[in-house]
Short mmCIF file of C-alpha atoms in Angstrom, two decimals:
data_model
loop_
_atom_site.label_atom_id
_atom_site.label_comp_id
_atom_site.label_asym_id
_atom_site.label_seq_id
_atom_site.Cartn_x
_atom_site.Cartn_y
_atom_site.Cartn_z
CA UNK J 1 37.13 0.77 -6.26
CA UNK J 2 35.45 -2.47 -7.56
CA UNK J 3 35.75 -5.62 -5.93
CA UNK J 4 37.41 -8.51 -8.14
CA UNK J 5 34.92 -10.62 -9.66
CA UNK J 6 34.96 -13.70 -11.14
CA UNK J 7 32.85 -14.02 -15.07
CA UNK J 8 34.00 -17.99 -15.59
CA UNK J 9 30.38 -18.83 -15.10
CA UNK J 10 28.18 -16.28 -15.34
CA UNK J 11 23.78 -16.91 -14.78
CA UNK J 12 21.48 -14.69 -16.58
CA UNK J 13 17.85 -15.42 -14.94
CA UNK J 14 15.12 -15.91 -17.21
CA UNK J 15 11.60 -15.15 -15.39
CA UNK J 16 9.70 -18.10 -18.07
CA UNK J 17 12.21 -20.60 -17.54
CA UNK J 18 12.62 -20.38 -14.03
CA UNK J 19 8.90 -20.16 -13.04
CA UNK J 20 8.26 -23.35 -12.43
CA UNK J 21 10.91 -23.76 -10.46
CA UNK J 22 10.96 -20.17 -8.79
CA UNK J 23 13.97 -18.05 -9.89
CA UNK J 24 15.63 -18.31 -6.23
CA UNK J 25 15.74 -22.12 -6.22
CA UNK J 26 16.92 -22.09 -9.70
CA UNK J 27 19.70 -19.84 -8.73
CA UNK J 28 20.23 -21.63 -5.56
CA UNK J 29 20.82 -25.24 -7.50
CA UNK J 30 23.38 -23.00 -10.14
CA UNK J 31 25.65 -21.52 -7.44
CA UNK J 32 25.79 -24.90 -5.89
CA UNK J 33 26.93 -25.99 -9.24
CA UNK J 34 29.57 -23.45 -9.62
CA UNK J 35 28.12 -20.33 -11.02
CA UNK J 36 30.42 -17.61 -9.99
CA UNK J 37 28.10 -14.87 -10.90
CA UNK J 38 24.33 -13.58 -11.43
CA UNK J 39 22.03 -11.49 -13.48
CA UNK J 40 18.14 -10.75 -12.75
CA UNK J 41 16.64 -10.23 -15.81
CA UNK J 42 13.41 -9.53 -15.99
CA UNK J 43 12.06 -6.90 -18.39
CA UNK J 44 8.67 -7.31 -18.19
CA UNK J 45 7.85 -7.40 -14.48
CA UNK J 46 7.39 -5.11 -12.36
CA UNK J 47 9.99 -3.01 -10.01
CA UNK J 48 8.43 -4.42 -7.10
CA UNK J 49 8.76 -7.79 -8.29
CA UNK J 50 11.68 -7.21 -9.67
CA UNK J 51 12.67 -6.26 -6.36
CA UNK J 52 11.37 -8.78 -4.08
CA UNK J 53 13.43 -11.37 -5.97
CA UNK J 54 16.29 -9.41 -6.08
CA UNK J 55 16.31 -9.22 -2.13
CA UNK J 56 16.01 -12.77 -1.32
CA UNK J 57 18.63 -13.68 -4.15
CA UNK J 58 20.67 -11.22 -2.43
CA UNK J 59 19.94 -13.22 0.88
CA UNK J 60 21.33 -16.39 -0.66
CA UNK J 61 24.49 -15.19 -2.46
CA UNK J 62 26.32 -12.51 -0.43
CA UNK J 63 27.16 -14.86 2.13
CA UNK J 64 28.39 -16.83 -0.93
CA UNK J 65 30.64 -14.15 -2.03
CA UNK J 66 28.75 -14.46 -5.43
CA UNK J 67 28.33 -11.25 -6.72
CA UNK J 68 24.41 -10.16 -8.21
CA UNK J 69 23.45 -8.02 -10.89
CA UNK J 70 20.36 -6.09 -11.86
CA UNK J 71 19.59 -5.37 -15.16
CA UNK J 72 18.32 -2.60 -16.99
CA UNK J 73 16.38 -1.42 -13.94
CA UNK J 74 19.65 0.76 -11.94
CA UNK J 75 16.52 1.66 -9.23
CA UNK J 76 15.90 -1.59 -8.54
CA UNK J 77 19.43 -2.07 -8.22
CA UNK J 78 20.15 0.91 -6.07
CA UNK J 79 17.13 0.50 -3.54
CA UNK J 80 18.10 -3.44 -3.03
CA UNK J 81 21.71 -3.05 -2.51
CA UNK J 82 23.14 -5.07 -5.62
CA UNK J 83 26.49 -5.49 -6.24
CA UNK J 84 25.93 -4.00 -9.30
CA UNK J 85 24.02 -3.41 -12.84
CA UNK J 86 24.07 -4.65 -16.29
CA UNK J 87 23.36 -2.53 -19.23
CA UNK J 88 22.42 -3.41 -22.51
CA UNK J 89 22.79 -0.66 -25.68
CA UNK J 90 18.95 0.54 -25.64
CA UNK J 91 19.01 1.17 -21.37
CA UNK J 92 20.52 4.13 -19.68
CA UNK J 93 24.62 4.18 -20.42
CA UNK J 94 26.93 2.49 -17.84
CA UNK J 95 27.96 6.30 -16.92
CA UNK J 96 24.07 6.24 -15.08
CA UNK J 97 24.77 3.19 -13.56
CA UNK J 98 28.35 4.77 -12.02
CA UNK J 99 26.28 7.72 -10.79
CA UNK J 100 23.90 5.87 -9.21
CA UNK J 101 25.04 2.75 -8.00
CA UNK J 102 28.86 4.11 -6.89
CA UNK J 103 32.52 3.70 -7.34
CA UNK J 104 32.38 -0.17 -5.89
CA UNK J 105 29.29 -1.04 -8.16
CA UNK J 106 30.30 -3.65 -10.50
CA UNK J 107 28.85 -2.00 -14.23
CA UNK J 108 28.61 -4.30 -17.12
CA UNK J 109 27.66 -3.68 -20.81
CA UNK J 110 26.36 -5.24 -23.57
CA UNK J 111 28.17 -5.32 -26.85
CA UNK J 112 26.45 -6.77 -29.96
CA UNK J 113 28.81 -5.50 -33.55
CA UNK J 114 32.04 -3.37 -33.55
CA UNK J 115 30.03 -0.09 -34.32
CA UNK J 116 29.40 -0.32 -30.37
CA UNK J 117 32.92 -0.27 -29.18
CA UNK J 118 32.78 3.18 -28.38
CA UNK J 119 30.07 2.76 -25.96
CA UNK J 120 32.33 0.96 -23.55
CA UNK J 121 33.96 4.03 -21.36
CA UNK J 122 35.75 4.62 -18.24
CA UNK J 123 32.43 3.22 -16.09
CA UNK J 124 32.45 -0.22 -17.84
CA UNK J 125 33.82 -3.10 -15.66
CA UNK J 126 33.42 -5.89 -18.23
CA UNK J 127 31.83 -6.26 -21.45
CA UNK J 128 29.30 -8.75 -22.03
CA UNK J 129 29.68 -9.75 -26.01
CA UNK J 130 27.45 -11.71 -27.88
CA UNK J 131 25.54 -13.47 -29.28
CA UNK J 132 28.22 -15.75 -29.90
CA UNK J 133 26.41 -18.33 -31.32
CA UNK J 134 22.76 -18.06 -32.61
CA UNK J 135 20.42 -18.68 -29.48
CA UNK J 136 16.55 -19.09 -29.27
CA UNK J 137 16.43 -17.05 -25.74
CA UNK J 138 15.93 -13.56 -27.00
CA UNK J 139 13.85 -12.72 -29.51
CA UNK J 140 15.31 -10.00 -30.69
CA UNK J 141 18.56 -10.76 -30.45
CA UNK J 142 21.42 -9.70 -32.61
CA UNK J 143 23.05 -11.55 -35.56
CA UNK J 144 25.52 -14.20 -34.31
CA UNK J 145 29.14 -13.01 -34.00
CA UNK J 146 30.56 -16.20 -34.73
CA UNK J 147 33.15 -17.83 -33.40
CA UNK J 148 36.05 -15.76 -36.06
CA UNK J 149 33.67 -12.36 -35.65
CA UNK J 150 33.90 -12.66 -31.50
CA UNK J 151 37.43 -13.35 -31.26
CA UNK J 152 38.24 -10.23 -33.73
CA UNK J 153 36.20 -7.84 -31.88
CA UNK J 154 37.28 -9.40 -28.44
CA UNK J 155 40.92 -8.33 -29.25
CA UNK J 156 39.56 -4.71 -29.47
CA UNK J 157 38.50 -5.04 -25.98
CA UNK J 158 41.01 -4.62 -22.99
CA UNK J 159 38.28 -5.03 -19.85
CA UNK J 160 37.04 -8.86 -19.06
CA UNK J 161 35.06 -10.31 -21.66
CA UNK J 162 31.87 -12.31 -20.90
CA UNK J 163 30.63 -14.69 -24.13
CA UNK J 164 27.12 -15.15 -24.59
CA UNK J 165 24.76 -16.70 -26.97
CA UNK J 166 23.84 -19.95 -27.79
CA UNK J 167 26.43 -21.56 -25.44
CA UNK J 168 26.67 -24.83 -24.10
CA UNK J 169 28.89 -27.51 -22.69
CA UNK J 170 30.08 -28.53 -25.76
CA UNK J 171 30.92 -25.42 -27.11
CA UNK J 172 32.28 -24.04 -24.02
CA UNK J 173 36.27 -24.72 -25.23
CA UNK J 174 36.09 -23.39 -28.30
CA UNK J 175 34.18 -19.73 -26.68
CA UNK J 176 37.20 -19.76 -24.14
CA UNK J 177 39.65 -20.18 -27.28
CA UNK J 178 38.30 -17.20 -29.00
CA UNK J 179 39.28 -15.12 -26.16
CA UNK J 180 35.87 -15.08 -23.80
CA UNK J 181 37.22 -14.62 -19.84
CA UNK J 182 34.05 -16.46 -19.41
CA UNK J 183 31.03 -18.06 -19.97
CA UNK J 184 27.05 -16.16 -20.00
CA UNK J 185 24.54 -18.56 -20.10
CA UNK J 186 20.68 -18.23 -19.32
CA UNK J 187 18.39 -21.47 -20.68
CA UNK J 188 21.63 -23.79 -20.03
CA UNK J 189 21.05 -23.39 -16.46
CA UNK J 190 17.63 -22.16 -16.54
CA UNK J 191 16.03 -24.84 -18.89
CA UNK J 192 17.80 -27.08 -17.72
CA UNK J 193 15.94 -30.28 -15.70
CA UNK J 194 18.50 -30.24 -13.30
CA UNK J 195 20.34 -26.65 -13.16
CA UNK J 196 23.07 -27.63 -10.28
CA UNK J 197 24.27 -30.78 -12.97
CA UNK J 198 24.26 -28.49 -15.68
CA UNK J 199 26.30 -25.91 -14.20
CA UNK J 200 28.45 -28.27 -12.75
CA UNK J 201 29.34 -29.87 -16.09
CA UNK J 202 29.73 -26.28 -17.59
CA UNK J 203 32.13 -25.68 -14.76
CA UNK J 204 33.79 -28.88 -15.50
CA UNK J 205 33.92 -27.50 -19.11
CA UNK J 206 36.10 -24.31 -18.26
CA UNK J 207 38.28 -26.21 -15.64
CA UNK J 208 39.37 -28.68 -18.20
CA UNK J 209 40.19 -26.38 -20.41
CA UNK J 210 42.08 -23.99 -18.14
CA UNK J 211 44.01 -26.74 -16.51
CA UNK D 1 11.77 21.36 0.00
CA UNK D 2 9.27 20.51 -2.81
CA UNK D 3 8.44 23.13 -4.77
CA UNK D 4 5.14 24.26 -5.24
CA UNK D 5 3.00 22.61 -7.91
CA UNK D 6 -0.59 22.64 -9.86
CA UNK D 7 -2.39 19.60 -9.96
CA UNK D 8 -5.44 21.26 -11.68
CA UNK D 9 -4.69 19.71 -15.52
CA UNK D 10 -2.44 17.23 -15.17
CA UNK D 11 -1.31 15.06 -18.42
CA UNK D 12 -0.19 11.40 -18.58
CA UNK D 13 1.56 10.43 -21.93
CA UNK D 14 0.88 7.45 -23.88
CA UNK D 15 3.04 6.22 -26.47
CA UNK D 16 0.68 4.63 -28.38
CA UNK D 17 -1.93 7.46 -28.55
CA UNK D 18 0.92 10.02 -28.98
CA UNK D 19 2.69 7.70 -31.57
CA UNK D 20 1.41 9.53 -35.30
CA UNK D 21 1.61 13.37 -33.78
CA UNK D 22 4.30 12.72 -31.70
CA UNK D 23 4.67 13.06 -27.55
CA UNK D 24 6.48 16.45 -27.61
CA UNK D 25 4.39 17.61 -30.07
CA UNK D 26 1.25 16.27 -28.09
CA UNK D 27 2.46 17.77 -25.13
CA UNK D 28 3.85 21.30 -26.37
CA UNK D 29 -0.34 21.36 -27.59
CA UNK D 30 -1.38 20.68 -24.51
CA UNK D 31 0.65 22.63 -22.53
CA UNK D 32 -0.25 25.48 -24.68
CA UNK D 33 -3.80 24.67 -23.80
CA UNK D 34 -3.10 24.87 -20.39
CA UNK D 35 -1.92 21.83 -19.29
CA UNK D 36 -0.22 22.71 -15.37
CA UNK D 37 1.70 19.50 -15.01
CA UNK D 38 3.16 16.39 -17.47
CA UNK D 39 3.49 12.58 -16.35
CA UNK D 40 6.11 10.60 -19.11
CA UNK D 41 4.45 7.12 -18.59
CA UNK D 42 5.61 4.34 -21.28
CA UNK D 43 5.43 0.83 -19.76
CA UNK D 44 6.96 -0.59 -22.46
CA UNK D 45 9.54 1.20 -24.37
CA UNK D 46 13.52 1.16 -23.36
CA UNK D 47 14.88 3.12 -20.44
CA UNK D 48 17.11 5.05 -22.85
CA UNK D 49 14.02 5.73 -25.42
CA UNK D 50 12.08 6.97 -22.57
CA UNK D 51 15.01 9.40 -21.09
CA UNK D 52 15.49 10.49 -24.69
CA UNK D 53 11.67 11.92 -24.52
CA UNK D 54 12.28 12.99 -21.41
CA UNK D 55 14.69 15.16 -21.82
CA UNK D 56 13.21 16.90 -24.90
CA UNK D 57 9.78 17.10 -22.68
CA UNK D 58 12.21 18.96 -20.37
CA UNK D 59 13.46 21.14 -23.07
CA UNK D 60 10.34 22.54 -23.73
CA UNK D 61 8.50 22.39 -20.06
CA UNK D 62 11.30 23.69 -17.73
CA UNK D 63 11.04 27.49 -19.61
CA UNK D 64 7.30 27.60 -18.81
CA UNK D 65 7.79 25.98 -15.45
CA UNK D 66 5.31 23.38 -16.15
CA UNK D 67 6.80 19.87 -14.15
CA UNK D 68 8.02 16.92 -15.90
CA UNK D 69 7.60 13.46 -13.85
CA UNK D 70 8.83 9.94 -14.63
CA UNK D 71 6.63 7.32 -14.23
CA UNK D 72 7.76 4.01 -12.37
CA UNK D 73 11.49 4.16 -13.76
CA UNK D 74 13.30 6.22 -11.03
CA UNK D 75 16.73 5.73 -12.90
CA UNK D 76 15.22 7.89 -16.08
CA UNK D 77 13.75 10.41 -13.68
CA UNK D 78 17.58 10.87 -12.39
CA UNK D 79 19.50 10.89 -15.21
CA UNK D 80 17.72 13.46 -16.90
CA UNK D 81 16.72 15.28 -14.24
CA UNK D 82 12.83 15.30 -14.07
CA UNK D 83 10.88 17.45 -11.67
CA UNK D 84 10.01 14.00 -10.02
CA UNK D 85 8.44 10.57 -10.40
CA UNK D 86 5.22 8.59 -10.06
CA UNK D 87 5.00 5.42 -8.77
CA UNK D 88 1.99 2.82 -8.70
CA UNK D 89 1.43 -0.11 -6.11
CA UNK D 90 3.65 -2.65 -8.09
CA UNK D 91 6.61 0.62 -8.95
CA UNK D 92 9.19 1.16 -6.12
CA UNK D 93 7.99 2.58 -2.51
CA UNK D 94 7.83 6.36 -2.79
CA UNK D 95 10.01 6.53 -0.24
CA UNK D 96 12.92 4.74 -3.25
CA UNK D 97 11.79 7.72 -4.93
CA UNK D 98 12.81 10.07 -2.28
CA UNK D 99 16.25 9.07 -1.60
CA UNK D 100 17.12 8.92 -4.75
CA UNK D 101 15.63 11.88 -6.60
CA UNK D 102 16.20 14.14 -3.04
CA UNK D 103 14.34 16.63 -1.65
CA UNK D 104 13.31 18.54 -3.99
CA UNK D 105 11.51 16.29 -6.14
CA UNK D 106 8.10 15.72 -6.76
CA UNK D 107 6.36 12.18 -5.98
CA UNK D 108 3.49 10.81 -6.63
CA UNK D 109 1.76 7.91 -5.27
CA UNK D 110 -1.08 5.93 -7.29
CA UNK D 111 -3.74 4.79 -4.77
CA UNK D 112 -6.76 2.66 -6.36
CA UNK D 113 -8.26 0.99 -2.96
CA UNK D 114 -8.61 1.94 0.85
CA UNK D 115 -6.68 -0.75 1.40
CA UNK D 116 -3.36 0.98 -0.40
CA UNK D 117 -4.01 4.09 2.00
CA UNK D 118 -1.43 3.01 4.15
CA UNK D 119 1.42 3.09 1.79
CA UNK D 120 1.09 7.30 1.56
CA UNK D 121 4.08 7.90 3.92
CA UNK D 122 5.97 11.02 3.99
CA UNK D 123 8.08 10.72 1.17
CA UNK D 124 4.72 11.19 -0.87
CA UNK D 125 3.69 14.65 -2.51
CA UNK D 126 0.60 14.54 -3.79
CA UNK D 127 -2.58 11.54 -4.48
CA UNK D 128 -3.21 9.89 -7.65
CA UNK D 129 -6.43 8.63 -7.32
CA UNK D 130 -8.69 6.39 -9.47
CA UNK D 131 -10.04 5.06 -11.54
CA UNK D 132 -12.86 7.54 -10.61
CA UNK D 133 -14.84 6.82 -13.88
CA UNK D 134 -14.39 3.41 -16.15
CA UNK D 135 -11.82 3.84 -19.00
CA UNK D 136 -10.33 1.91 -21.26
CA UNK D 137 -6.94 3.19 -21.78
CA UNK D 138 -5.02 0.60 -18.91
CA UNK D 139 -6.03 -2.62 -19.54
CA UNK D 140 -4.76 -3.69 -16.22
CA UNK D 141 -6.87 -0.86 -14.42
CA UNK D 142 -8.58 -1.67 -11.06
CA UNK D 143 -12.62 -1.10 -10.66
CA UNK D 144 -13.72 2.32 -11.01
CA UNK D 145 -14.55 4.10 -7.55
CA UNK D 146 -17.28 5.71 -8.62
CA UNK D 147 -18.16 9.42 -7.11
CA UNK D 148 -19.56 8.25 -3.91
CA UNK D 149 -16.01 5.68 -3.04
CA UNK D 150 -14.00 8.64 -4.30
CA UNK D 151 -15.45 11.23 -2.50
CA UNK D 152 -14.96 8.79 0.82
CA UNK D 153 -10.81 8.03 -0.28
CA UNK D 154 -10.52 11.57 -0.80
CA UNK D 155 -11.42 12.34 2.93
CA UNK D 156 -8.91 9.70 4.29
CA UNK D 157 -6.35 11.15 2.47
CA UNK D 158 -4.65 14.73 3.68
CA UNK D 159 -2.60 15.41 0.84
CA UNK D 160 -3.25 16.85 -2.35
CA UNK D 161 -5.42 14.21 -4.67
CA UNK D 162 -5.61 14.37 -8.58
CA UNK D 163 -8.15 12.19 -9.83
CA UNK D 164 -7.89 9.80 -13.16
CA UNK D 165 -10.07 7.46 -14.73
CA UNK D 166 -12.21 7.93 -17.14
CA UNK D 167 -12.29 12.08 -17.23
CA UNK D 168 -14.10 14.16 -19.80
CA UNK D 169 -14.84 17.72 -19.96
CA UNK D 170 -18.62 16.50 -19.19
CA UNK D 171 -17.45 15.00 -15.78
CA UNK D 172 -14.72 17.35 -14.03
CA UNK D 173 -17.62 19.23 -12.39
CA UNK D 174 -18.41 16.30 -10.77
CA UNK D 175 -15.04 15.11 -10.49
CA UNK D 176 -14.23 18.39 -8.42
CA UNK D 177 -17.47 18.21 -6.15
CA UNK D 178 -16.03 14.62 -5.21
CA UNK D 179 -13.38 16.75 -3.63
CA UNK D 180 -10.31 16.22 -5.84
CA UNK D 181 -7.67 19.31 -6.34
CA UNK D 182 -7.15 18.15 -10.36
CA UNK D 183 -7.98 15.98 -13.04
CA UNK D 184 -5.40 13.75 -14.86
CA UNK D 185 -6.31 12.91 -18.49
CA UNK D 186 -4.69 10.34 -20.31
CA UNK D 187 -6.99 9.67 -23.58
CA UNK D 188 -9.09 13.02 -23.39
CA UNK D 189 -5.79 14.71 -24.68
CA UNK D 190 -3.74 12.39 -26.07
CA UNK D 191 -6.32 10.69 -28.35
CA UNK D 192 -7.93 13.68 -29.16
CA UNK D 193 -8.00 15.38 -32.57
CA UNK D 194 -6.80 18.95 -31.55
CA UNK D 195 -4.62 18.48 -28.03
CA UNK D 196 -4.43 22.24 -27.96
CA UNK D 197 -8.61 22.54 -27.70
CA UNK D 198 -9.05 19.81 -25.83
CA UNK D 199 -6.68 21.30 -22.69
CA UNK D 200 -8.32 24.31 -23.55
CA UNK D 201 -11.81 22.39 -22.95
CA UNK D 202 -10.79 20.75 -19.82
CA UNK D 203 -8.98 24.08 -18.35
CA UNK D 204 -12.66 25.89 -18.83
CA UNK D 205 -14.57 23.51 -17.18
CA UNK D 206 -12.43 23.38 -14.12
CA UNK D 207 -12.29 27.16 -14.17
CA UNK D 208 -15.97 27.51 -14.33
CA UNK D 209 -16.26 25.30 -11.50
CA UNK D 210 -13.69 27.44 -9.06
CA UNK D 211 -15.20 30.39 -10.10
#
């Protein structure tokens, strides 16, 4: 049984952007702000590195009750204890991450066009579906849904939905409007000069438009 | 219980080197030329790219009873059932290898200094040790040991040791004298013209030598 968890405002680390800050102080200032959940992304470093900051993130949100992801790397996530994985279409399926992680592991997957629906099965919590809007953070990112493109394949989706790409404050209604349970961001917090203020003003962002 | 296994010609995969003949081709030659044991190693392609070579490595190597190993990504090594893993200094401990692969699996430990000595605990199989000789295929490789800081490692260490680095037919005499059980070739197979005759190469040498 998975716990509930909460995808309003949901971190995706980024190892450049947060190095000059160190990724646990950058995550630290975000959940102050109101991030409700986090991904370590890191696919370039190492396990053990991967690791290391895995633990002490771990050390700083479970007595938060804020939930933390690994992704790609289900080893990592298995040998630190993480609440759970996220899986993107070229990484072992979310079935793997069931299998390895258990049944309370929260399992996430990335969706990028329609011909992908079919990946999400029985071991997906939520879906992660983007990008919404084009976005500079991953090189080799997919085509932008669009806001009419996101909301059509949302609709085909019964689990949570997480938005990501390209979004920012100002943008933040209109993703909720096209059906997004919530809001992924990584250089909105990460590049940001002062992460806590701009995940507070994201939060303030969903809450006004939720009220 | 670990299964026996023979270290004598033992194969690490590159992708690039393997990239025009292709790795199961590569490795079906070499095996043929009496390769006894097969590391999948690629640093830098995606988990599910890497189990999808796995598994047809394990196609072809589980009838001859030749073992298949995963290097660093323990997750792959699971979900398509490998005969085990290897894991360097900056991979997961061996002993995250252990719990999750189980008893039977193989592991291997990369040790390139006396000071990593300490981190062969039990969970650990058999030695990788190196670089013996320089080499240019790991860009990131540590200072070659030479024969004389081999042959001293090798006596610290109880286990079984294959040795890497640099390894030619010209060499494994000299590479056996320094005391290790087997030689693990990266280049000397996987770059070479004919894979097949190049095993076959390597496998005469070290048979002269036990003679």
């Amino acid at each position: 049984m998975v716990p509930r968890f909460d995808l309003s405002l949901y971190l995706v680390t980024d190892p450049e952007m947060t190095a000059r800050r160190g990724v646990v102080a950058t995550v630290a200032a975000a959940v102050a702000g109101g991030v409700t959940i986090v991904q370590l992304r890191d696919k370039l470093g190492s396990a053990r590195a991967l690791a290391e900051a895995g633990r002490a993130l771990l050390a700083l949100l479970r007595p938060l009750g804020v939930p933390l992801l690994v992704n790609d790397r289900l080893d990592v996530a298995h040998a630190i204890g993480a609440d759970g994985a996220h899986v993107g279409q070229d990484d072992l399926p979310p079935s793997e991450a069931r299998i390895l992680l258990g049944p309370q592991a929260i399992v996430g997957l990335s969706i990028t066009a329609s011909h992908q629906l079919g990946t999400i099965d029985t071991s997906v919590d939520y879906v992660g579906l983007g990008p919404l809007f084009p976005t500079g953070t991953k090189a080799d990112a997919a085509p932008a849904l669009g806001e009419t493109g996101f909301a059509a394949l949302r609709r085909q989706i019964t689990l949570p939905v997480v938005a990501i790409g390209g979004i920012t404050v100002a943008n933040t209604p209109r993703t909720l409007a096209a059906g997004a349970d919530g809001v992924a961001v990584i250089s909105a917090i990460c590049a940001a000069a002062d992460p806590q203020a701009a995940a507070q003003a994201l939060r303030h962002a969903i809450r006004t438009v939720r009220r």
